[in-house]
Short mmCIF file of C-alpha atoms and ligand atoms in Angstrom, two decimals:
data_model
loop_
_atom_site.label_atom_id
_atom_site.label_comp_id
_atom_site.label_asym_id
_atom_site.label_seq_id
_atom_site.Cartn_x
_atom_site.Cartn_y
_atom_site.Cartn_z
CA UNK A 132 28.17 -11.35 7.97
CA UNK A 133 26.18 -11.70 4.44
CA UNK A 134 23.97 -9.39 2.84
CA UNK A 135 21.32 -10.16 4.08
CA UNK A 136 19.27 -11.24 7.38
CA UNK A 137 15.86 -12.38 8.77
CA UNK A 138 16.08 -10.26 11.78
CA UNK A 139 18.77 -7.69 13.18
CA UNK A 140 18.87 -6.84 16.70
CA UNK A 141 20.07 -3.28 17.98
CA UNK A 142 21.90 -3.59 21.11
CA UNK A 143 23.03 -6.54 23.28
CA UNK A 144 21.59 -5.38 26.76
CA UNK A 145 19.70 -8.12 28.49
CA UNK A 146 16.65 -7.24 26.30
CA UNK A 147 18.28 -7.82 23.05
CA UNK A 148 20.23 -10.80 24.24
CA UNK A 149 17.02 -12.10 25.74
CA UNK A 150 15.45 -11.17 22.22
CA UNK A 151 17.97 -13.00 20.70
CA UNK A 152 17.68 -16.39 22.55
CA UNK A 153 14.23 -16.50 21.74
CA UNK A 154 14.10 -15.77 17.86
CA UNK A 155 17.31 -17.54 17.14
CA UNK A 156 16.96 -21.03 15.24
CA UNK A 157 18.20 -22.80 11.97
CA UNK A 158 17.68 -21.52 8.62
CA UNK A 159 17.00 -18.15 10.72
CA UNK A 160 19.87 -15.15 10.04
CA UNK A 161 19.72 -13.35 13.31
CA UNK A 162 22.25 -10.42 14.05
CA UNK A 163 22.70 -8.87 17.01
CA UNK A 164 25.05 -5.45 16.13
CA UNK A 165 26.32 -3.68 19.71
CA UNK A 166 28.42 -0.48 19.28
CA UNK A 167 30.77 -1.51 22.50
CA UNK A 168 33.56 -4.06 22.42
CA UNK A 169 31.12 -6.61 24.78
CA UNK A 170 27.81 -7.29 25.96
CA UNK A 171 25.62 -5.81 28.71
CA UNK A 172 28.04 -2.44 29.37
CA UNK A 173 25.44 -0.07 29.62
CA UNK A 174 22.85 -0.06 31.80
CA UNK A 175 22.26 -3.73 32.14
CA UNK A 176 25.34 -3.97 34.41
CA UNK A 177 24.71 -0.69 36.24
CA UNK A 178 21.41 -2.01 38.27
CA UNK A 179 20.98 -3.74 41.30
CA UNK A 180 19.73 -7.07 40.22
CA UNK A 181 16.87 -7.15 41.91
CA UNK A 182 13.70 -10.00 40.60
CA UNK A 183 11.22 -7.57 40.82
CA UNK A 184 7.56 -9.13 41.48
CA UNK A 185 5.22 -6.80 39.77
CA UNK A 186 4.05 -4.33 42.91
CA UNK A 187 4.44 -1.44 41.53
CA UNK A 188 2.83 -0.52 38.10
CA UNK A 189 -0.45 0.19 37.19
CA UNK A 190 -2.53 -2.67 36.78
CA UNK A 191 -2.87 -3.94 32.90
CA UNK A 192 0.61 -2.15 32.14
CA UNK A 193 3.37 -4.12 30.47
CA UNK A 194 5.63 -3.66 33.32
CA UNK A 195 3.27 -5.02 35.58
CA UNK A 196 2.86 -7.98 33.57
CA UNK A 197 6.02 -8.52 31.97
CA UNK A 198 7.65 -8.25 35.13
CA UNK A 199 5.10 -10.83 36.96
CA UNK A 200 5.68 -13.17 33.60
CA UNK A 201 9.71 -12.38 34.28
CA UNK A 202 9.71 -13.34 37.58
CA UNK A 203 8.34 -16.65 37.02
CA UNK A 204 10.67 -17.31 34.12
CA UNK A 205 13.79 -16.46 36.18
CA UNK A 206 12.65 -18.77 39.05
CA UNK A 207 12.64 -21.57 36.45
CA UNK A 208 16.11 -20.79 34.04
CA UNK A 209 18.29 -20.15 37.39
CA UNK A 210 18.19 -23.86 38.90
CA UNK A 211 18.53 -25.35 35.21
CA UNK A 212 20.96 -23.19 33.59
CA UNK A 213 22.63 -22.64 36.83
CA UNK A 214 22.25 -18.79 36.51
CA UNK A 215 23.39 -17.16 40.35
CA UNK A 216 19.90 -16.05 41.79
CA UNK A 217 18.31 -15.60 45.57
CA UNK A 218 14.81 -15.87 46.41
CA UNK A 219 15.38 -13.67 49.74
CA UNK A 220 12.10 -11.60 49.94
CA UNK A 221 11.50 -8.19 50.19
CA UNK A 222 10.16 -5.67 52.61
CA UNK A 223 8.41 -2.08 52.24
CA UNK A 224 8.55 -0.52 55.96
CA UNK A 225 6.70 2.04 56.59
CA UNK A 226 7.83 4.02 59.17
CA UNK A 227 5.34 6.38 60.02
CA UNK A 228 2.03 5.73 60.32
CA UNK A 229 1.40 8.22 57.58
CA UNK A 230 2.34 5.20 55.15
CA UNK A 231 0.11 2.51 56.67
CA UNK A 232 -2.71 3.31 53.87
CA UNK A 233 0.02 3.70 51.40
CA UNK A 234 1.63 -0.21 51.97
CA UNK A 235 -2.38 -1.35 52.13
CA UNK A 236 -2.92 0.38 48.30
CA UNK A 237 0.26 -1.27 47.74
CA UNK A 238 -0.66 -4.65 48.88
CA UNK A 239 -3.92 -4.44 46.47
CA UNK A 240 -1.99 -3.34 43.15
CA UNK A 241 0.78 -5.77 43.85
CA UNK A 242 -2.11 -8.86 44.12
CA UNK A 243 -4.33 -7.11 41.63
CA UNK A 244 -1.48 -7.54 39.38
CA UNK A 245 -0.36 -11.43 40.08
CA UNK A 246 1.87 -11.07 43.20
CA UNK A 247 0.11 -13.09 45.23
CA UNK A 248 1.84 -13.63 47.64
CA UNK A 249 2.13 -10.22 49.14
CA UNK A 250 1.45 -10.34 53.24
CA UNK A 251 1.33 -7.27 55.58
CA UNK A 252 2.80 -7.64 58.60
CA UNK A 253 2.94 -5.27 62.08
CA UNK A 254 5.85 -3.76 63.35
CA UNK A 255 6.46 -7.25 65.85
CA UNK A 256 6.06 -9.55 62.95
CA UNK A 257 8.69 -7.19 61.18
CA UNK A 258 10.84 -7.23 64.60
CA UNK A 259 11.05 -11.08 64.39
CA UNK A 260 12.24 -10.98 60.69
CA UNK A 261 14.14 -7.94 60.52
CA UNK A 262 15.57 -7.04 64.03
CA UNK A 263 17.54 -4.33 62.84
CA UNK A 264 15.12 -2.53 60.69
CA UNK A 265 12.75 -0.03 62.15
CA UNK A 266 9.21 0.34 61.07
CA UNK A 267 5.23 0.82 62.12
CA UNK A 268 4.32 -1.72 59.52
CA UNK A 269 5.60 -3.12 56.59
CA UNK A 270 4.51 -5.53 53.26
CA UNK A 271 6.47 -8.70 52.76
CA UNK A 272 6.84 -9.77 49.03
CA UNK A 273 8.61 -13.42 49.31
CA UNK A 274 8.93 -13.85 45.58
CA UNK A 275 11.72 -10.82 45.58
CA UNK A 276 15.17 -11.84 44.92
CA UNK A 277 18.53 -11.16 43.25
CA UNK A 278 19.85 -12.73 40.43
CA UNK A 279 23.58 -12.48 38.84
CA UNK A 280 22.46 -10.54 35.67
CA UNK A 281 25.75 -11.10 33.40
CA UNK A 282 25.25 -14.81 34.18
CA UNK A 283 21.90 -14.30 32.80
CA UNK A 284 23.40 -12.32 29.82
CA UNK A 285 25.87 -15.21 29.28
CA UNK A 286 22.71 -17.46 29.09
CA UNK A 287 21.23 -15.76 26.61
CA UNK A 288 24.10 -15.64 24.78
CA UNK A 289 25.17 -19.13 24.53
CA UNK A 290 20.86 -20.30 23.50
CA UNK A 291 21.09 -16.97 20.80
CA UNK A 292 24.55 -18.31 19.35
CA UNK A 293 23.39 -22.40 19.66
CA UNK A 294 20.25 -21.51 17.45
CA UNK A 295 22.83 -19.60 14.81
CA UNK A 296 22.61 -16.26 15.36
CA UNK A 297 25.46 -14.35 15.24
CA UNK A 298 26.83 -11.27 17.58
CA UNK A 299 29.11 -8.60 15.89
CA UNK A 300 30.79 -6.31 18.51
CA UNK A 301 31.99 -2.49 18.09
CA UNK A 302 29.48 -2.25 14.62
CA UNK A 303 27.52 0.79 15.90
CA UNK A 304 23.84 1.32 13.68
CA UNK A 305 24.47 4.69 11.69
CA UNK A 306 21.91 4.64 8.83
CA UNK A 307 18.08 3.05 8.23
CA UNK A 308 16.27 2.77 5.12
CA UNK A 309 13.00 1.61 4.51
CA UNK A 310 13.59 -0.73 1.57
CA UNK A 311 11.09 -2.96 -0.36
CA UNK A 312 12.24 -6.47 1.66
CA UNK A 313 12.63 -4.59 4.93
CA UNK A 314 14.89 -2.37 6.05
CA UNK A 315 18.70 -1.06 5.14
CA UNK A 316 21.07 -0.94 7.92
CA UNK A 317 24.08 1.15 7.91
CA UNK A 318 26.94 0.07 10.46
CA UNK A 319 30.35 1.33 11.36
CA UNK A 320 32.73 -0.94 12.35
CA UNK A 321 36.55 -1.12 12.47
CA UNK A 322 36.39 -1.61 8.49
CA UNK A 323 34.00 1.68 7.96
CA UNK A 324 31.02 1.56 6.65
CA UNK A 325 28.97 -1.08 5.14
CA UNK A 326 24.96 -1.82 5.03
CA UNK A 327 22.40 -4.87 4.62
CA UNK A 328 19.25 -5.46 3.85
CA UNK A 329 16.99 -7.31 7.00
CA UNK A 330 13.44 -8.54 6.71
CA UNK A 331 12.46 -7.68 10.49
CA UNK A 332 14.74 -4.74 12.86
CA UNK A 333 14.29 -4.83 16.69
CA UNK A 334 15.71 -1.47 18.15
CA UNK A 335 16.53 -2.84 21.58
CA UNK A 336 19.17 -0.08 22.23
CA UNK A 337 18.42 1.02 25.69
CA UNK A 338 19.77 4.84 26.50
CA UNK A 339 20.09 5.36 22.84
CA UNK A 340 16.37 3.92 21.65
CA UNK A 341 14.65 7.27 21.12
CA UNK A 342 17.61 7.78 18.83
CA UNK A 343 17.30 4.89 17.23
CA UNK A 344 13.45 5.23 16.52
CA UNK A 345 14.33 8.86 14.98
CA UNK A 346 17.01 7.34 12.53
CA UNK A 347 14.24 5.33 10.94
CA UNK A 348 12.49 8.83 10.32
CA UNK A 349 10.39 8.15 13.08
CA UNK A 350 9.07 12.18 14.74
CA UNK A 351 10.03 10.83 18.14
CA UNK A 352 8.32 13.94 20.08
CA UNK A 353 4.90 13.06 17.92
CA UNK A 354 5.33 9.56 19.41
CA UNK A 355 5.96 10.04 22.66
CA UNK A 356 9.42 8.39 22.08
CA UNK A 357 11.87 11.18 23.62
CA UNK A 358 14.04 9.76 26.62
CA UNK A 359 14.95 11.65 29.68
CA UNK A 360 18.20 10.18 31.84
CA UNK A 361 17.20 9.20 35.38
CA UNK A 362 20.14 8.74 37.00
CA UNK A 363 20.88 6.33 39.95
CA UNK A 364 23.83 6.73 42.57
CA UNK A 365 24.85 4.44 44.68
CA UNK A 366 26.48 3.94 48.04
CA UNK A 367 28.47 0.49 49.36
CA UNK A 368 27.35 -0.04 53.10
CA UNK A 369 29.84 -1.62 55.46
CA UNK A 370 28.74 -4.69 56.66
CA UNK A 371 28.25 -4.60 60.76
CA UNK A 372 26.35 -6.95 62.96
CA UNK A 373 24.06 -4.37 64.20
CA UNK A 374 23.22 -3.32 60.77
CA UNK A 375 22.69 -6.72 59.28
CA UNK A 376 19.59 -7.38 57.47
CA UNK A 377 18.67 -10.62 55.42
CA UNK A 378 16.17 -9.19 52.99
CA UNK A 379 15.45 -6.26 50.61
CA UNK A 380 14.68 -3.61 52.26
CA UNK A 381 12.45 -0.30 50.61
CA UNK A 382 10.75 2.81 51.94
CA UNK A 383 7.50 3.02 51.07
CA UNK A 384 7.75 4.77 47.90
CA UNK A 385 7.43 8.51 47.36
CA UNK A 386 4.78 9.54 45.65
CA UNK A 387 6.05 11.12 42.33
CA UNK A 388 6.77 7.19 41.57
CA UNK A 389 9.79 8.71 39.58
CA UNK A 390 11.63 5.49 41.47
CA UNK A 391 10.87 3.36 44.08
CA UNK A 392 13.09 5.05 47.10
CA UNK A 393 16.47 4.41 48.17
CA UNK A 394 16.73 0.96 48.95
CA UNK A 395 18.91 -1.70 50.65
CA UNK A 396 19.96 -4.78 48.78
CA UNK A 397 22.71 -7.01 48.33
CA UNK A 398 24.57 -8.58 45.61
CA UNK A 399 24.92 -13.02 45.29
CA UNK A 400 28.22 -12.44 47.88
CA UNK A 401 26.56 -11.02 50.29
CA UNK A 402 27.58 -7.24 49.52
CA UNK A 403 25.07 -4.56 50.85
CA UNK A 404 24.44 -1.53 48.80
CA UNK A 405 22.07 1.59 49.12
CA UNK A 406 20.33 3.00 46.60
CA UNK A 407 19.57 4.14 43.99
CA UNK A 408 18.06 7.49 44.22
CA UNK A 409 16.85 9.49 40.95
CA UNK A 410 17.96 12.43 39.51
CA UNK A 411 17.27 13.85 36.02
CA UNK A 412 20.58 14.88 33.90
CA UNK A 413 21.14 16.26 30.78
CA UNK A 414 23.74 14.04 29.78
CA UNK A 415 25.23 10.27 30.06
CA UNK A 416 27.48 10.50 33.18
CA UNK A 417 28.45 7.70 36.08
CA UNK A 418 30.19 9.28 38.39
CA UNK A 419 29.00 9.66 41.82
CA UNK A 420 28.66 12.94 43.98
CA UNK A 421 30.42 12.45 47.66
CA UNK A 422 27.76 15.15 48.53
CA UNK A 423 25.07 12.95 48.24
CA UNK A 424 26.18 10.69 51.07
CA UNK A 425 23.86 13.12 53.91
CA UNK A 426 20.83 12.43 51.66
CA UNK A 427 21.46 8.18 51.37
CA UNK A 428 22.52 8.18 55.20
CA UNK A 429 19.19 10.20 56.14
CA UNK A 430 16.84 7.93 54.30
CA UNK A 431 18.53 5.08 55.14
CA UNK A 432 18.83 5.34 58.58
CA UNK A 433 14.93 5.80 59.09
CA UNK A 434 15.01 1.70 58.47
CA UNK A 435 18.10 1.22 59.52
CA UNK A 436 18.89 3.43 62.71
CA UNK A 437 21.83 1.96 63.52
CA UNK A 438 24.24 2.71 60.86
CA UNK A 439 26.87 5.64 60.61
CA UNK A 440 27.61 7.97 58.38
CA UNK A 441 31.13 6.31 57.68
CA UNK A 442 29.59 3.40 56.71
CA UNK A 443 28.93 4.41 53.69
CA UNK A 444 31.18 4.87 50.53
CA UNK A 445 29.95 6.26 46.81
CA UNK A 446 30.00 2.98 44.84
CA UNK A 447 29.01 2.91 41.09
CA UNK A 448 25.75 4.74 38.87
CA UNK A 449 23.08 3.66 36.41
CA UNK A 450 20.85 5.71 34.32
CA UNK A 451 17.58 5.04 33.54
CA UNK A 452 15.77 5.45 30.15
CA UNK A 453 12.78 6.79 31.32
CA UNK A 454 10.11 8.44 29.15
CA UNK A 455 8.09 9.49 32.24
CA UNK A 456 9.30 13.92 32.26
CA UNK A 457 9.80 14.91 35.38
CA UNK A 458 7.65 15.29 37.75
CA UNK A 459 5.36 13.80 34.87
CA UNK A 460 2.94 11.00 34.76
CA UNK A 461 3.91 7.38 35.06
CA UNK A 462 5.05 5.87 31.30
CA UNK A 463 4.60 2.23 30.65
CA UNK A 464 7.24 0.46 28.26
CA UNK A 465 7.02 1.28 24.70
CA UNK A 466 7.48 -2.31 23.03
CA UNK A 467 5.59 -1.96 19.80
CA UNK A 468 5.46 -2.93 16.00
CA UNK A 469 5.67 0.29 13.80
CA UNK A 470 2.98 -0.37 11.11
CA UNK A 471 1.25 2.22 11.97
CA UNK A 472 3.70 4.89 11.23
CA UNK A 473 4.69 2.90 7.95
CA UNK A 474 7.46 0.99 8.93
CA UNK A 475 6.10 -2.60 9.48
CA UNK A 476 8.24 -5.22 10.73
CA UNK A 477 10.27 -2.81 12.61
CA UNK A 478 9.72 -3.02 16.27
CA UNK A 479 10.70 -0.18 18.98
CA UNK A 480 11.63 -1.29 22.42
CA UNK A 481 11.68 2.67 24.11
CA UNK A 482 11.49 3.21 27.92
CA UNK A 483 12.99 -0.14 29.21
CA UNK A 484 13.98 1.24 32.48
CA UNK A 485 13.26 -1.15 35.92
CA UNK A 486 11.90 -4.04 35.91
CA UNK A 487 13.61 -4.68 32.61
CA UNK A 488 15.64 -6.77 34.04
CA UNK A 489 12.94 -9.14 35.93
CA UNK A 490 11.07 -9.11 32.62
CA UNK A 491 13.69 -9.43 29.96
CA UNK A 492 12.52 -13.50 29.23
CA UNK A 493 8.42 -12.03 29.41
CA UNK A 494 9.77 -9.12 27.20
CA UNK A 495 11.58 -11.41 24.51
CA UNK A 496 8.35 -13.65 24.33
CA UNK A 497 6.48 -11.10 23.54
CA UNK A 498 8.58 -9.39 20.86
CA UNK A 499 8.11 -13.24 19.24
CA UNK A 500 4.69 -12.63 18.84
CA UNK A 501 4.83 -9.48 17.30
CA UNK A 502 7.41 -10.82 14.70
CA UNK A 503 6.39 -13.95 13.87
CA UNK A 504 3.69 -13.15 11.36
CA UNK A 505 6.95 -11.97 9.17
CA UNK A 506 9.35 -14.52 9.48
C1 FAD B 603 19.89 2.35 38.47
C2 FAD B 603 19.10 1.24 37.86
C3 FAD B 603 18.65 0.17 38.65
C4 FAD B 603 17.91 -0.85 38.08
N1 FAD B 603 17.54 -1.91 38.85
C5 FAD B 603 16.82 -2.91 38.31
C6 FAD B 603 16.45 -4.02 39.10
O1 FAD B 603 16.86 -4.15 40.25
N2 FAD B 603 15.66 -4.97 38.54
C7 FAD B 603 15.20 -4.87 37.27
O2 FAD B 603 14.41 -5.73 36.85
N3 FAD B 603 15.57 -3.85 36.46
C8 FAD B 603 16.39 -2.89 36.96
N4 FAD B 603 16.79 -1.84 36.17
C9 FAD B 603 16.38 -1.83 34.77
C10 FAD B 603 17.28 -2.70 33.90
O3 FAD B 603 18.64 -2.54 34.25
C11 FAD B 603 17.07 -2.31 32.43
O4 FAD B 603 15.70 -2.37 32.13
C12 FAD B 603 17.81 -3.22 31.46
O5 FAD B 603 19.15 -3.40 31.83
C13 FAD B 603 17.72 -2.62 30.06
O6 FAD B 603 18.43 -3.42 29.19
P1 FAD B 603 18.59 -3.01 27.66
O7 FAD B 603 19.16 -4.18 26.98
O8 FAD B 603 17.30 -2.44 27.17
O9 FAD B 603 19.59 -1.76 27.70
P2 FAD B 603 21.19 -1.69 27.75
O10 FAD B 603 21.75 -2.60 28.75
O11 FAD B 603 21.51 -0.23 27.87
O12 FAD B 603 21.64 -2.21 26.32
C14 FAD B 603 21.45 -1.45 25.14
C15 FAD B 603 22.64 -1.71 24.25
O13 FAD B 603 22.42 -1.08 22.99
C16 FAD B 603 23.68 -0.67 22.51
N5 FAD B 603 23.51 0.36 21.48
C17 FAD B 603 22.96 1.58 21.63
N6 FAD B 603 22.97 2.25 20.45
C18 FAD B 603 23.51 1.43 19.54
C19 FAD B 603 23.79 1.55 18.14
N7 FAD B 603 23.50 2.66 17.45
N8 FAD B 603 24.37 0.49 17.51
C20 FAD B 603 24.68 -0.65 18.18
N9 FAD B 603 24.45 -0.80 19.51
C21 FAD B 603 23.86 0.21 20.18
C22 FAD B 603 24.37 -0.11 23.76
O14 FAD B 603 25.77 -0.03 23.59
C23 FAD B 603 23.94 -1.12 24.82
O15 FAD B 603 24.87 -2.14 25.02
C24 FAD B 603 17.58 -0.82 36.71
C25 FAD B 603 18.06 0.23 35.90
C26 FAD B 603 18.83 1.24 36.46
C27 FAD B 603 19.38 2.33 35.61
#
């Protein structure tokens, strides 16, 4: 590595590896420093890999249209780049009829927002596609799918490294100074200590962002910036004919919109998994509580009556970096250029929980705008 660099990227996650593929061309220094000993470790391999389609989120909000933008993008780069992916479509059941005005809101954000496709369908139009799943009503989203994310990440990799940037493993960011041509950045790797100077410093590092933010002397309570850990469990369903299903399948989600419900989906081999649910912790943790297999087997078999409790076995956990408190208000993504608080040309990515994924190509375009002016 020299002294010196265009632009430094904290973190390879899918967002800074997507980051990466875009900004990366010749006569262009771009590093991308990650404290682990590979890519994607974190939280972009403890997901469920789901193409989002924008439903959700308010209208206007970033993750509404980053992760309509995303969803389009990964359509396109999966056939070319031969990147595993599944268009399968998605269902919200609602299965009381309690939730019927619930799915119809629903239906209007998700359109409101660019999913047009979005179709409602009564409980003998869900019969026909779902047999298996029980439900009053329920919204189809066809543009749902699943996608092999560290295919994705290998993508973004191999377009980041063909336009010259380079990727420097177990170098963890320790130190940031303000400094007349950008910024000073202090990294640890197996040598010590060392620092360099870069014009323009993305802070794409996922669980530890908010920390991030606060070693460039940002107040990260003033901003808004402080993360809370959402953490995700989930459970492995064996597979049985009379529990098949051939789409995703959600609740209609609770209304605290802290997550979107426990879920059924499936991985590119065919693997069904439930989850996840969310839970706020105090601390980074992935291990998954046996205790919680009453509360997935209860929500799940409202769609799904026919499964049994022994069909289901604790599997793996994420955590999300959410800046929505709980039982707080819903928090877009923070994905901003720091002028404002003095530190230009430094740009916070905070908050990149779901649909970070879906949007990671929308969410490296956009970073390119907000950087170009100083390249
Ligand atoms: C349970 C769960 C389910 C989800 N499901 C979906 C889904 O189905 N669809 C979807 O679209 N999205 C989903 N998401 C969201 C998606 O996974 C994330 O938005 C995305 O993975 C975030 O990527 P990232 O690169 O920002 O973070 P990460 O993958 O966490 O990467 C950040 C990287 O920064 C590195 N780093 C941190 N600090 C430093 C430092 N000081 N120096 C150097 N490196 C550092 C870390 O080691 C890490 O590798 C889900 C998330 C969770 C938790």
């Amino acid at each position: 590595m020299s002294d010196r660099a265009d632009v430094t990227i904290i973190g390879a996650g899918v967002i800074g590896l997507a980051i990466a593929a875009q900004v990366a061309r010749a006569n262009r220094q771009v590093y991308v420093l990650e404290k682990n000993q590979s890519f994607g470790l974190e939280t972009s391999s403890r997901q469920s890999g789901v193409i989002h389609a924008g439903i959700y989120y308010p209208q206007g909000s970033l993750k509404a249209r980053l992760s309509v933008a995303g969803n389009r993008s990964l359509y396109e780069l999966c056939p070319r780049y031969d990147i595993g992916c599944k268009r399968l479509g998605k269902l919200i059941v609602a299965t009381e009829d309690e939730e019927r005005d619930e799915l119809e809101a629903l239906l209007e954000r998700g359109k409101s927002n660019g999913a047009e496709d979005l179709k409602l369908l009564s409980r003998r139009e869900l019969k026909a596609l779902e047999p298996n799943v029980e439900g009053v009503a329920a919204m189809l989203s066809p543009s749902s799918g699943i996608i092999d994310s560290h295919a994705l990440m290998q993508y973004f990799i191999a377009k980041a490294v063909e336009g010259g940037a380079q990727i420097a493993y177990q170098s963890q960011v320790v130190g940031i100074e303000k400094a007349a041509e950008g910024y000073e950045v202090e990294v640890e790797d197996g040598e010590g200590r060392s620092s360099f100077i870069t014009r323009v410093l993305i802070n794409s590092a996922g669980l530890y962002s908010d920390k991030i933010a606060e070693l460039a002397g940002i107040d990260i309570d003033g901003a808004g910036y402080r993360l809370h850990y959402g953490k995700g469990d989930y459970f492995s369903l064996k597979r049985r004919p009379s529990t098949r299903v051939s789409r995703l399948i959600y609740p209609v989600p609770p209304s605290d919109i802290a997550g979107v419900g426990i879920h059924i989906t499936f991985d590119l081999e065919g693997r069904v998994r439930l989850g996840p649910d969310v839970e706020y912790v105090d601390s980074l943790y992935y291990t998954v509580d046996r205790r919680e297999q009453k509360l997935f087997y209860e929500s799940v078999r409202r769609l799904l009556p026919a499964i049994a409790y022994d069909d289901l076995e604790p599997e793996m956990a994420g955590i999300r970096p959410k800046l929505q408190e709980p039982g707080g208000e819903f928090r877009d993504f923070v994905i901003r250029e720091e002028s404002d608080k003095g530190l230009p040309a430094f740009i916070n990515l905070i908050g990149i929980e779901s649909p970070g994924l879906t949007a990671a190509p929308a969410i490296a375009e956009y970073v390119g705008g907000l950087i170009g002016k100083y390249l």
